[in-house]
Coordinates of C-alpha atoms in Angstrom, one line a residue:
M1 CA 29.9 11.4 -21.7
S2 CA 26.7 9.4 -22.1
T3 CA 23.5 9.8 -20.0
V4 CA 25.5 5.9 -17.9
E5 CA 28.2 6.3 -18.8
E6 CA 28.2 10.1 -15.9
L7 CA 25.7 7.5 -14.4
N8 CA 28.6 5.6 -13.8
T9 CA 31.0 8.2 -13.0
V10 CA 28.9 8.6 -9.7
V11 CA 27.7 5.4 -7.9
G12 CA 30.0 3.4 -10.2
K13 CA 29.1 0.5 -12.5
K14 CA 28.5 -2.2 -11.1
H15 CA 25.0 -0.1 -9.4
V16 CA 23.3 0.9 -12.9
I17 CA 21.7 -1.9 -14.8
T18 CA 21.4 -1.7 -18.7
N19 CA 20.5 -5.3 -19.3
K20 CA 16.9 -5.5 -20.4
A21 CA 17.0 -8.8 -17.9
K22 CA 18.0 -7.9 -15.3
S23 CA 16.7 -5.2 -15.2
L24 CA 13.4 -6.3 -15.7
R25 CA 11.7 -6.5 -11.7
F26 CA 12.6 -2.7 -11.4
R27 CA 10.7 -2.2 -14.7
K28 CA 7.7 -4.2 -14.0
G29 CA 4.9 -4.5 -11.9
Y30 CA 3.7 -6.4 -9.1
R31 CA 0.3 -7.4 -10.7
S32 CA 0.7 -5.5 -14.2
G33 CA 2.5 -3.2 -16.0
K34 CA 5.3 -3.0 -17.3
G35 CA 8.1 -0.9 -19.5
D36 CA 11.0 -0.2 -20.9
A37 CA 14.2 2.4 -19.7
L38 CA 17.3 3.9 -20.4
A39 CA 19.3 2.1 -17.1
V40 CA 17.5 1.7 -13.5
V41 CA 20.3 3.0 -10.7
F42 CA 20.9 2.7 -7.7
P43 CA 22.7 5.6 -5.8
A44 CA 24.3 5.0 -2.4
N45 CA 23.5 7.6 0.1
L46 CA 21.8 11.0 -0.8
V47 CA 24.4 13.9 -1.9
E48 CA 24.2 10.1 -5.4
L49 CA 21.1 10.5 -5.4
W50 CA 21.5 14.4 -5.8
Q51 CA 24.2 14.3 -8.5
V52 CA 22.2 11.4 -10.7
L53 CA 18.8 13.8 -10.5
T54 CA 21.1 16.3 -12.2
I55 CA 22.8 14.2 -15.2
L56 CA 19.0 12.8 -15.7
H57 CA 17.8 16.7 -15.4
R58 CA 21.1 18.3 -17.5
H59 CA 20.3 15.0 -20.4
D60 CA 16.2 15.5 -20.0
I61 CA 15.8 12.7 -18.8
I62 CA 12.4 11.1 -18.0
I63 CA 12.8 10.1 -14.2
I64 CA 11.4 7.2 -12.0
M65 CA 11.8 7.8 -8.6
Q66 CA 11.2 3.9 -7.3
A67 CA 11.7 2.9 -3.5
S68 CA 10.5 -0.3 -2.9
N69 CA 8.4 -1.4 -6.6
T70 CA 5.8 -2.5 -5.2
S71 CA 3.2 -0.6 -7.6
L72 CA 0.8 -2.6 -7.1
T73 CA -1.0 -0.1 -10.3
E74 CA 2.3 0.6 -12.2
G75 CA 2.3 4.0 -10.4
S76 CA 6.1 3.2 -9.6
I77 CA 7.6 1.9 -12.5
P78 CA 8.3 2.5 -17.0
A79 CA 4.8 2.9 -19.5
E80 CA 4.7 2.4 -22.9
G81 CA 5.0 5.6 -25.3
Y82 CA 7.9 8.3 -24.4
D83 CA 8.9 10.7 -26.0
R84 CA 12.2 10.9 -24.2
E85 CA 14.6 8.8 -22.5
V86 CA 13.4 7.2 -19.3
V87 CA 16.2 6.1 -16.8
V88 CA 14.2 4.2 -13.2
V89 CA 15.9 6.2 -10.1
S90 CA 15.7 3.2 -6.8
G91 CA 16.1 4.5 -3.5
H92 CA 16.5 0.7 -2.3
R93 CA 20.5 1.5 -1.4
I94 CA 19.3 4.5 1.1
K95 CA 17.1 2.9 4.3
S96 CA 18.8 4.2 6.9
L97 CA 16.7 6.8 9.5
Q98 CA 16.2 8.9 11.8
L99 CA 14.7 8.7 15.4
I100 CA 14.4 12.3 16.1
N101 CA 13.2 14.1 19.9
H102 CA 13.6 10.8 21.7
G103 CA 11.8 9.0 18.4
E104 CA 8.2 11.2 18.7
Q105 CA 9.5 12.1 15.0
V106 CA 11.4 9.8 12.9
L107 CA 13.1 11.5 9.5
A108 CA 12.5 8.8 7.1
F109 CA 14.5 8.2 3.5
P110 CA 13.4 7.2 -0.3
G111 CA 14.9 3.0 1.4
T112 CA 13.2 3.0 5.1
T113 CA 10.9 0.0 4.5
L114 CA 8.0 0.1 6.9
F115 CA 9.2 -2.8 9.1
K116 CA 12.2 -1.8 9.6
L117 CA 10.5 1.9 11.5
E118 CA 8.9 -0.8 13.1
N119 CA 11.2 -2.2 14.4
A120 CA 13.7 0.6 15.2
L121 CA 10.5 1.8 17.2
K122 CA 9.8 -0.9 19.6
P123 CA 13.0 -0.5 22.2
I124 CA 11.4 3.1 23.2
N125 CA 7.7 1.6 22.5
R126 CA 6.4 3.3 20.1
E127 CA 4.8 2.7 16.7
P128 CA 4.6 3.5 13.0
H129 CA 1.5 5.1 11.0
S130 CA 1.6 1.6 10.5
V131 CA 2.4 -2.0 11.3
I132 CA 1.0 -4.3 9.4
G133 CA -0.4 -5.1 5.9
S134 CA 2.0 -2.4 3.8
S135 CA 4.6 -4.0 6.2
T136 CA 3.6 -7.6 4.9
L137 CA 5.0 -6.7 1.5
G138 CA 7.7 -5.0 2.4
A139 CA 6.7 -1.7 1.2
S140 CA 8.2 2.1 1.9
V141 CA 8.0 4.7 4.6
V142 CA 8.1 7.4 1.6
G143 CA 6.1 4.9 -0.8
G144 CA 2.8 5.9 1.6
V145 CA 3.2 9.2 2.2
S146 CA 3.8 9.5 -1.8
N147 CA 0.2 7.1 -2.8
N148 CA -1.5 9.3 0.8
S149 CA -1.9 4.8 1.6
G150 CA -3.7 4.0 4.2
G151 CA -3.1 0.4 6.5
A152 CA -5.2 -1.4 9.2
L153 CA -5.1 1.0 11.8
I154 CA -7.8 2.9 12.5
R155 CA -7.2 5.9 14.9
R156 CA -4.4 7.0 13.0
G157 CA -5.7 7.8 9.0
P158 CA -3.4 7.6 6.1
A159 CA 0.2 8.6 6.0
Y160 CA -0.1 12.0 5.1
T161 CA 3.2 15.2 6.6
E162 CA 3.8 18.1 5.7
L163 CA 7.9 18.2 5.9
S164 CA 9.7 17.3 3.7
L165 CA 12.6 17.9 2.4
Y166 CA 12.4 16.7 -1.9
A167 CA 13.5 17.7 -5.5
R168 CA 11.7 19.1 -8.0
I169 CA 12.1 21.0 -11.0
D170 CA 10.0 24.6 -11.6
E171 CA 8.5 26.3 -14.6
N172 CA 11.4 27.0 -15.8
D173 CA 13.1 23.7 -16.3
E174 CA 15.1 24.5 -13.4
L175 CA 16.5 21.5 -11.2
H176 CA 16.0 22.3 -7.5
L177 CA 16.5 20.8 -3.3
V178 CA 13.3 21.9 -1.3
N179 CA 14.1 21.5 2.5
H180 CA 11.1 22.0 4.5
L181 CA 11.5 19.7 6.8
G182 CA 11.7 23.0 9.9
I183 CA 15.2 22.3 10.4
D184 CA 18.4 23.6 9.9
L185 CA 20.6 21.8 7.9
G186 CA 22.4 24.6 5.8
T187 CA 22.2 26.3 2.5
T188 CA 23.6 24.3 -0.7
P189 CA 22.2 20.7 -1.9
E190 CA 25.2 19.3 -1.4
E191 CA 25.5 20.7 2.5
I192 CA 22.1 20.0 2.9
L193 CA 21.6 16.2 2.3
T194 CA 25.6 15.8 3.8
N195 CA 24.3 17.7 7.3
L196 CA 20.7 15.6 7.0
E197 CA 22.5 12.1 6.8
Q198 CA 25.7 12.9 9.1
R199 CA 23.6 14.0 11.7
N200 CA 24.8 17.5 12.2
F201 CA 22.1 18.9 14.3
D202 CA 20.7 17.7 17.6
V203 CA 18.7 14.7 17.0
D204 CA 16.7 15.3 20.5
N205 CA 16.3 19.0 19.9
V206 CA 14.8 19.7 16.8
K207 CA 12.4 22.6 17.0
K208 CA 9.1 21.9 16.8
A209 CA 7.2 22.5 13.3
E210 CA 4.8 24.9 13.0
H211 CA 3.3 21.7 10.6
Y212 CA 1.5 18.4 10.5
G213 CA 3.6 14.6 10.6
H214 CA 0.2 12.6 10.8
I215 CA -3.1 13.8 9.9
P216 CA -4.9 15.7 12.2
N217 CA -8.3 15.2 12.9
Y218 CA -9.4 12.2 11.9
Q219 CA -10.3 10.3 13.9
A220 CA -13.4 12.5 14.1
R221 CA -13.9 12.1 10.6
V222 CA -13.8 8.5 10.9
R223 CA -17.0 8.4 13.7
D224 CA -18.9 11.0 11.2
V225 CA -21.4 7.6 10.0
E226 CA -23.5 9.9 8.6
A227 CA -21.9 11.8 5.9
D228 CA -21.5 10.9 2.6
T229 CA -18.7 10.9 1.6
P230 CA -16.2 8.5 2.2
A231 CA -13.5 8.5 5.3
R232 CA -10.4 8.6 3.0
Y233 CA -9.1 8.0 -0.2
N234 CA -5.7 9.5 -1.9
A235 CA -6.7 12.3 -4.4
D236 CA -8.4 13.7 -0.9
P237 CA -8.0 17.9 -1.4
H238 CA -7.6 17.2 2.1
Q239 CA -4.3 15.5 2.0
L240 CA -2.5 16.8 -0.7
Y241 CA 0.8 18.8 0.5
E242 CA 3.8 18.7 -1.6
V243 CA 5.2 15.4 -1.1
S244 CA 2.1 13.6 0.5
G245 CA 0.2 12.6 -2.6
S246 CA 2.6 13.2 -4.6
A247 CA 2.8 9.9 -6.8
G248 CA 6.6 10.3 -7.4
K249 CA 6.4 14.0 -9.5
V250 CA 8.8 14.9 -6.9
A251 CA 11.7 12.8 -5.9
T252 CA 11.2 12.2 -1.9
F253 CA 15.1 12.2 -0.3
A254 CA 13.0 12.8 3.1
V255 CA 10.0 12.9 5.7
R256 CA 9.9 13.5 9.2
L257 CA 6.7 12.0 11.0
D258 CA 5.0 11.8 14.2
T259 CA 4.9 8.0 15.5
F260 CA 2.7 7.5 18.2
P261 CA 2.8 5.0 22.1
K262 CA 2.9 1.5 21.1
D263 CA -0.7 0.6 22.1
G264 CA -1.6 -1.5 25.0
A265 CA -2.9 -5.0 26.0
S266 CA -5.4 -5.7 23.4
Q267 CA -7.3 -8.4 22.8
V268 CA -9.2 -9.6 18.5
F269 CA -13.0 -10.2 18.8
Y270 CA -13.9 -12.6 16.0
I271 CA -17.5 -12.4 14.5
G272 CA -19.0 -14.1 12.0
T273 CA -22.1 -13.8 10.8
N274 CA -24.1 -14.5 7.5
H275 CA -25.5 -11.1 6.8
P276 CA -24.0 -7.9 5.6
N277 CA -25.9 -5.5 7.8
V278 CA -25.4 -7.7 11.5
L279 CA -22.1 -6.1 10.5
E280 CA -22.5 -2.6 9.4
D281 CA -25.6 -1.8 12.6
L282 CA -21.8 -2.9 14.6
R283 CA -19.6 -0.9 13.0
R284 CA -21.9 1.9 13.7
H285 CA -22.4 1.6 16.7
I286 CA -18.7 1.1 17.7
M287 CA -18.3 4.7 15.4
K288 CA -20.3 6.9 17.5
N289 CA -21.2 5.6 21.0
F290 CA -17.8 3.5 21.4
K291 CA -15.9 5.5 24.3
N292 CA -12.9 4.1 22.5
L293 CA -11.8 3.6 19.4
P294 CA -10.5 -0.2 18.0
I295 CA -6.8 -0.8 16.8
S296 CA -8.6 -1.7 13.9
G297 CA -11.7 -3.7 12.3
E298 CA -10.2 -6.5 9.2
Y299 CA -12.1 -7.8 7.6
M300 CA -12.6 -11.0 5.7
H301 CA -15.3 -13.2 3.0
S302 CA -15.4 -16.8 3.1
E303 CA -14.3 -16.3 -0.2
A304 CA -11.3 -15.0 0.1
Y305 CA -11.3 -17.2 3.5
T306 CA -10.9 -19.7 1.1
L307 CA -8.4 -19.2 -1.5
A308 CA -6.3 -17.9 0.8
K309 CA -6.6 -20.9 2.6
K310 CA -5.9 -23.2 -0.5
Y311 CA -2.8 -21.3 -2.8
G312 CA -1.8 -18.2 0.8
K313 CA -1.1 -21.4 3.3
D314 CA 2.6 -20.9 2.1
S315 CA 3.1 -17.6 2.3
L316 CA 1.6 -17.8 6.3
I317 CA 3.9 -20.4 7.2
V318 CA 7.0 -17.5 6.2
I319 CA 6.1 -15.3 7.4
D320 CA 4.5 -16.8 11.0
R321 CA 8.3 -18.1 11.0
L322 CA 10.8 -16.4 9.8
G323 CA 9.0 -13.1 10.4
T324 CA 9.1 -9.8 7.4
D325 CA 12.7 -8.6 8.0
F326 CA 13.0 -11.6 5.8
L327 CA 10.9 -10.8 2.7
P328 CA 13.1 -8.6 0.8
Y329 CA 15.3 -11.0 0.6
L330 CA 13.2 -13.9 0.2
F331 CA 11.5 -11.4 -2.7
S332 CA 15.3 -10.2 -4.3
L333 CA 16.4 -14.0 -4.1
K334 CA 12.3 -15.3 -6.5
A335 CA 12.6 -12.1 -8.6
T336 CA 16.6 -13.9 -9.4
A337 CA 15.3 -17.4 -9.9
E338 CA 12.4 -15.8 -12.3
R339 CA 15.0 -13.9 -14.5
I340 CA 17.3 -16.8 -15.1
L341 CA 14.7 -19.4 -15.6
G342 CA 13.2 -17.1 -17.9
H343 CA 15.8 -18.2 -19.8
F344 CA 14.2 -21.6 -20.7
H345 CA 11.5 -21.8 -22.4
F346 CA 10.3 -24.5 -22.3
I347 CA 9.6 -24.0 -18.5
K348 CA 6.4 -21.9 -17.5
P349 CA 6.6 -18.5 -15.9
Y350 CA 6.6 -18.1 -12.0
L351 CA 7.9 -21.5 -11.2
P352 CA 8.8 -20.0 -7.8
D353 CA 4.8 -19.3 -6.7
R354 CA 4.0 -22.5 -8.1
V355 CA 6.2 -24.7 -6.0
L356 CA 5.9 -22.3 -3.2
Q357 CA 2.7 -23.5 -3.7
K358 CA 2.6 -26.7 -3.9
L359 CA 5.8 -26.9 -1.1
G360 CA 2.9 -25.2 0.9
M361 CA 0.2 -28.7 1.1
I362 CA 3.0 -30.5 2.6
F363 CA 1.9 -28.7 5.3
P364 CA -1.4 -29.0 7.6
N365 CA -3.5 -26.5 8.3
Q366 CA -2.2 -23.7 9.1
L367 CA -6.1 -22.3 10.7
P368 CA -7.0 -23.1 14.2
K369 CA -10.1 -24.8 14.5
R370 CA -12.5 -22.2 15.6
L371 CA -12.1 -19.9 13.0
E372 CA -12.1 -23.5 10.7
E373 CA -15.9 -23.8 12.4
F374 CA -16.5 -19.9 11.8
H375 CA -16.0 -20.4 8.1
E376 CA -18.2 -23.7 8.2
K377 CA -21.4 -21.6 9.8
Y378 CA -20.5 -17.9 9.4
E379 CA -19.5 -15.8 5.6
H380 CA -18.6 -12.9 6.8
Y381 CA -15.9 -12.0 9.0
L382 CA -14.8 -9.3 10.5
I383 CA -11.8 -9.2 13.1
L384 CA -12.2 -6.7 15.5
K385 CA -9.2 -5.4 17.4
M386 CA -9.7 -3.8 20.7
E387 CA -6.8 -2.1 24.0
G388 CA -7.4 -1.1 26.7
D389 CA -10.7 0.6 28.2
G390 CA -12.4 -0.6 25.0
I391 CA -12.1 -4.0 25.7
Q392 CA -14.2 -4.5 28.0
E393 CA -15.9 -2.2 26.1
A394 CA -16.7 -3.9 23.6
R395 CA -17.0 -7.3 25.6
E396 CA -20.4 -5.6 26.8
Y397 CA -21.7 -4.6 23.7
L398 CA -20.9 -7.8 22.0
K399 CA -22.8 -9.9 24.4
T400 CA -25.2 -7.4 25.1
Y401 CA -26.0 -7.5 20.3
F402 CA -25.4 -10.8 19.6
Q403 CA -28.5 -12.0 21.8
T404 CA -30.8 -11.1 19.3
A405 CA -28.0 -10.5 15.8
E406 CA -27.5 -13.1 14.1
G407 CA -24.3 -14.5 14.5
D408 CA -21.3 -14.9 17.2
Y409 CA -18.4 -13.7 18.2
F410 CA -15.3 -15.5 20.7
E411 CA -12.8 -13.7 22.2
A412 CA -9.1 -15.0 20.2
T413 CA -6.7 -16.3 22.0
A414 CA -2.8 -15.0 21.4
K415 CA -2.5 -17.8 18.2
E416 CA -5.9 -17.5 17.1
T417 CA -5.4 -13.4 16.8
K418 CA -1.7 -13.7 15.1
R419 CA -2.7 -16.4 12.4
A420 CA -6.2 -14.3 11.3
E421 CA -4.6 -11.5 11.3
L422 CA -1.4 -13.4 8.6
H423 CA -4.2 -15.0 6.8
R424 CA -6.0 -11.9 5.9
Y425 CA -2.6 -10.3 4.7
V426 CA -2.1 -13.2 2.7
T427 CA -5.2 -12.1 1.2
A428 CA -3.8 -9.6 -1.0
G429 CA -1.7 -11.8 -3.0
I430 CA -4.1 -14.5 -3.8
A431 CA -5.6 -13.6 -6.7
I432 CA -2.4 -13.1 -8.9
R433 CA -0.9 -16.5 -7.3
Y434 CA -4.8 -17.8 -9.1
Q435 CA -3.6 -16.4 -12.0
E436 CA -0.3 -18.2 -11.5
V437 CA -1.3 -21.6 -10.9
F438 CA -3.7 -21.5 -13.4
Q439 CA -2.1 -20.4 -16.0
D440 CA -2.9 -22.1 -19.3
T441 CA -7.0 -21.0 -17.9
I442 CA -7.2 -17.9 -16.2
T443 CA -5.4 -15.0 -18.0
D444 CA -6.8 -11.7 -16.1
I445 CA -7.4 -10.3 -13.0
L446 CA -9.3 -7.7 -12.0
P447 CA -7.7 -5.8 -8.6
I448 CA -9.9 -2.8 -7.3
D449 CA -9.1 -0.8 -4.0
V450 CA -12.6 1.2 -3.6
A451 CA -13.9 4.0 -1.2
L452 CA -17.7 3.8 0.4
R453 CA -19.4 6.8 1.0
R454 CA -19.2 6.7 6.3
N455 CA -22.9 6.0 5.3
E456 CA -23.6 3.9 2.6
Y457 CA -25.4 0.9 4.9
D458 CA -25.5 -1.9 2.0
W459 CA -21.9 -1.7 2.0
F460 CA -21.7 -5.6 0.0
E461 CA -21.2 -5.9 -3.7
K462 CA -24.5 -6.5 -5.1
L463 CA -23.3 -7.5 -9.2
P464 CA -25.7 -7.6 -12.1
K465 CA -26.3 -11.4 -13.9
E466 CA -24.5 -9.9 -16.4
I467 CA -20.9 -9.3 -14.4
E468 CA -21.3 -11.9 -12.5
D469 CA -21.2 -14.4 -15.4
K470 CA -18.0 -13.1 -16.5
I471 CA -16.2 -13.6 -13.0
E472 CA -14.6 -17.0 -11.6
H473 CA -14.0 -16.2 -8.1
K474 CA -14.7 -12.6 -5.3
L475 CA -12.2 -11.6 -2.8
Y476 CA -13.4 -9.1 -0.7
Y477 CA -11.7 -8.4 2.2
G478 CA -9.8 -4.9 3.6
H479 CA -11.0 -2.3 6.7
F480 CA -14.4 -2.1 7.2
L481 CA -14.4 0.5 10.2
D482 CA -13.2 2.9 7.6
H483 CA -15.4 1.3 4.8
V484 CA -11.7 1.1 2.5
M485 CA -12.3 -2.5 0.8
H486 CA -10.4 -3.7 -1.9
Q487 CA -12.3 -6.5 -4.5
D488 CA -10.0 -8.5 -6.3
Y489 CA -11.7 -10.3 -9.6
I490 CA -10.6 -13.4 -10.1
L491 CA -11.7 -13.6 -14.2
K492 CA -13.2 -16.4 -16.8
P493 CA -10.8 -16.8 -19.9
G494 CA -11.9 -14.9 -23.1
V495 CA -13.2 -11.3 -20.6
D496 CA -11.0 -8.5 -21.2
P497 CA -10.9 -7.2 -18.0
H498 CA -10.3 -3.4 -19.2
E499 CA -14.1 -3.6 -20.3
L500 CA -15.4 -5.3 -17.5
K501 CA -13.5 -3.2 -14.8
E502 CA -15.3 -0.2 -16.8
E503 CA -18.7 -1.7 -16.5
M504 CA -17.6 -2.1 -12.4
L505 CA -16.7 1.7 -11.9
K506 CA -19.5 2.1 -13.1
L507 CA -21.6 1.0 -10.7
L508 CA -19.4 2.0 -7.6
D509 CA -19.8 5.8 -9.7
K510 CA -24.3 4.9 -8.9
R511 CA -22.5 4.1 -5.3
G512 CA -21.2 7.2 -4.6
A513 CA -17.9 5.2 -3.9
I514 CA -14.1 7.0 -4.4
Y515 CA -11.1 4.8 -6.2
P516 CA -8.8 3.6 -6.1
A517 CA -8.7 4.3 -2.4
E518 CA -5.3 3.7 -0.9
H519 CA -3.4 2.8 -4.1
N520 CA -1.6 5.1 -6.2
V521 CA -3.8 6.0 -9.8
G522 CA -1.0 4.5 -11.1
H523 CA -1.5 4.6 -15.1
L524 CA -5.0 2.2 -14.7
Y525 CA -7.4 4.9 -12.9
K526 CA -8.2 8.8 -15.0
A527 CA -6.5 10.8 -11.7
A528 CA -9.2 13.5 -10.5
P529 CA -9.3 17.3 -11.1
A530 CA -7.6 17.3 -7.2
L531 CA -4.5 14.7 -8.4
V532 CA -3.5 16.1 -11.2
A533 CA -3.5 20.1 -9.9
H534 CA -1.4 18.8 -7.6
Y535 CA 1.0 16.8 -9.9
K536 CA 1.3 19.8 -12.0
K537 CA 2.3 22.0 -9.1
N538 CA 4.3 19.5 -8.1
D539 CA 6.0 18.5 -11.4
P540 CA 5.7 22.3 -14.5
T541 CA 7.5 20.7 -16.6
N542 CA 6.9 16.9 -16.2
S543 CA 9.1 15.0 -16.6
F544 CA 8.7 12.9 -13.2
N545 CA 6.0 9.4 -13.8
P546 CA 5.0 11.9 -16.4
G547 CA 1.5 9.7 -17.2
V548 CA 0.7 8.8 -14.5
G549 CA -3.3 9.3 -13.6
K550 CA -3.7 8.8 -17.4
T551 CA -2.3 12.3 -17.9
T552 CA 0.0 13.0 -20.8
I553 CA 3.6 11.7 -21.3
E554 CA 4.8 15.3 -22.4
K555 CA 7.0 17.4 -21.9
Y556 CA 5.1 21.0 -19.9
W557 CA 1.7 18.9 -20.3
G558 CA 0.9 20.3 -23.9
E559 CA -2.1 20.7 -24.1
Y560 CA -3.9 19.2 -21.5

């Protein structure tokens, strides 16, 4: 019996895709990258997932684990040049979750999305690690942990846990299920997985774990603005533990994570200035002296604001009106439409996105008057969000600070807050949208997410003229208070993105910055030594996601 036939017997033929056109959306990255696969398989539960892995291991098949396939750096899709057959294993159908210990912790499964977890916690006034940003893109909880994703919430640190249930292939080429959830679920894989899914344990009396379900002491780290190293980045050795930072080098069945009390009443202070150092002085004072750390501090540059206003209006409207729950359905619908339209060679690619962008132009401007007024006056914006006693603390400080500092601020209304935050987050997809709209002239984009040193004073990038001349638009936005910035470059026609990227990374190296900051290294970045060591420890036979971090694709790692 062939590999595909065996997979069919486990999950059903309907849930094994071998057709190249139908599987394309699971073999293609969000921004770039595409590879071949023997099949894409969708197990319905954890036992089926174990059975699928057993089949693939027996046939010596490369395994690419996939959840939501945001894959911003090609990290959860096949690459090219493998020495063995490849199968993509999607956790999309295994999306349930379990709140344990009265919601103080959660067990999230391979397909559990961040917004699903956020909604499950709302009735008990608790929140997950991140509540905005990644959830807007429909990202998974397990994907966030696997990539040490950061998010916008400054007090909680990157997604991280030392409590997980996962499968690995050891140095003797034997497949094992490792239960480090801290919950007694039995001995055999089938028993463990069945007991977990059927909740055959006291969910509100789970023993306190000896290990962490989040990054400890992150607030002290991020407050240290005199340190000459970044606050967080996904190759930080302190953030690499089994599933955490694994980048798909194991098959994750479940993670046990801490949840957090819901933030109280909050207030956004919308800040504008023409001088980057005004924001840096503000950041340093807040992080060093405020008794109450902000909830978040999101930055946006004027050029990013302008392009997001024009090319992200439809996304803002959809999220504002329908919420994030509706997004997975829209993504699926769009992918299906693109697959069907792809058969008509006279139709240019990305028609659904181009139509949505045009439809968005019919609607009036969605951005509030005061945001627009600041856009006319200032080049740099900071969305500073405070809660509780921190509101008055910020109010008093900002009033004094801007008596002498260049710039201004206002206390945003609820509507202004929602629109400002949504505007900031739709910016993450603007470079791609721009490329799709102007596909006849704009051929490439270059996205970089970078962790700056905590003591970096001249944080705003100044590029030499020879590099500036190669760029059509620069989109700067990010998580300002911990100095994690996203920098998307829309390149002029004819510019080689790979050559330009090497030039850009050399400049970042000179500044002591680390990249990528919170996205998987994928197939676009070289993994740091600590990350490679973590990969090898997790996957000594190099059977899961080989080649990630520009490592070797050879089984047993060859001579790498």
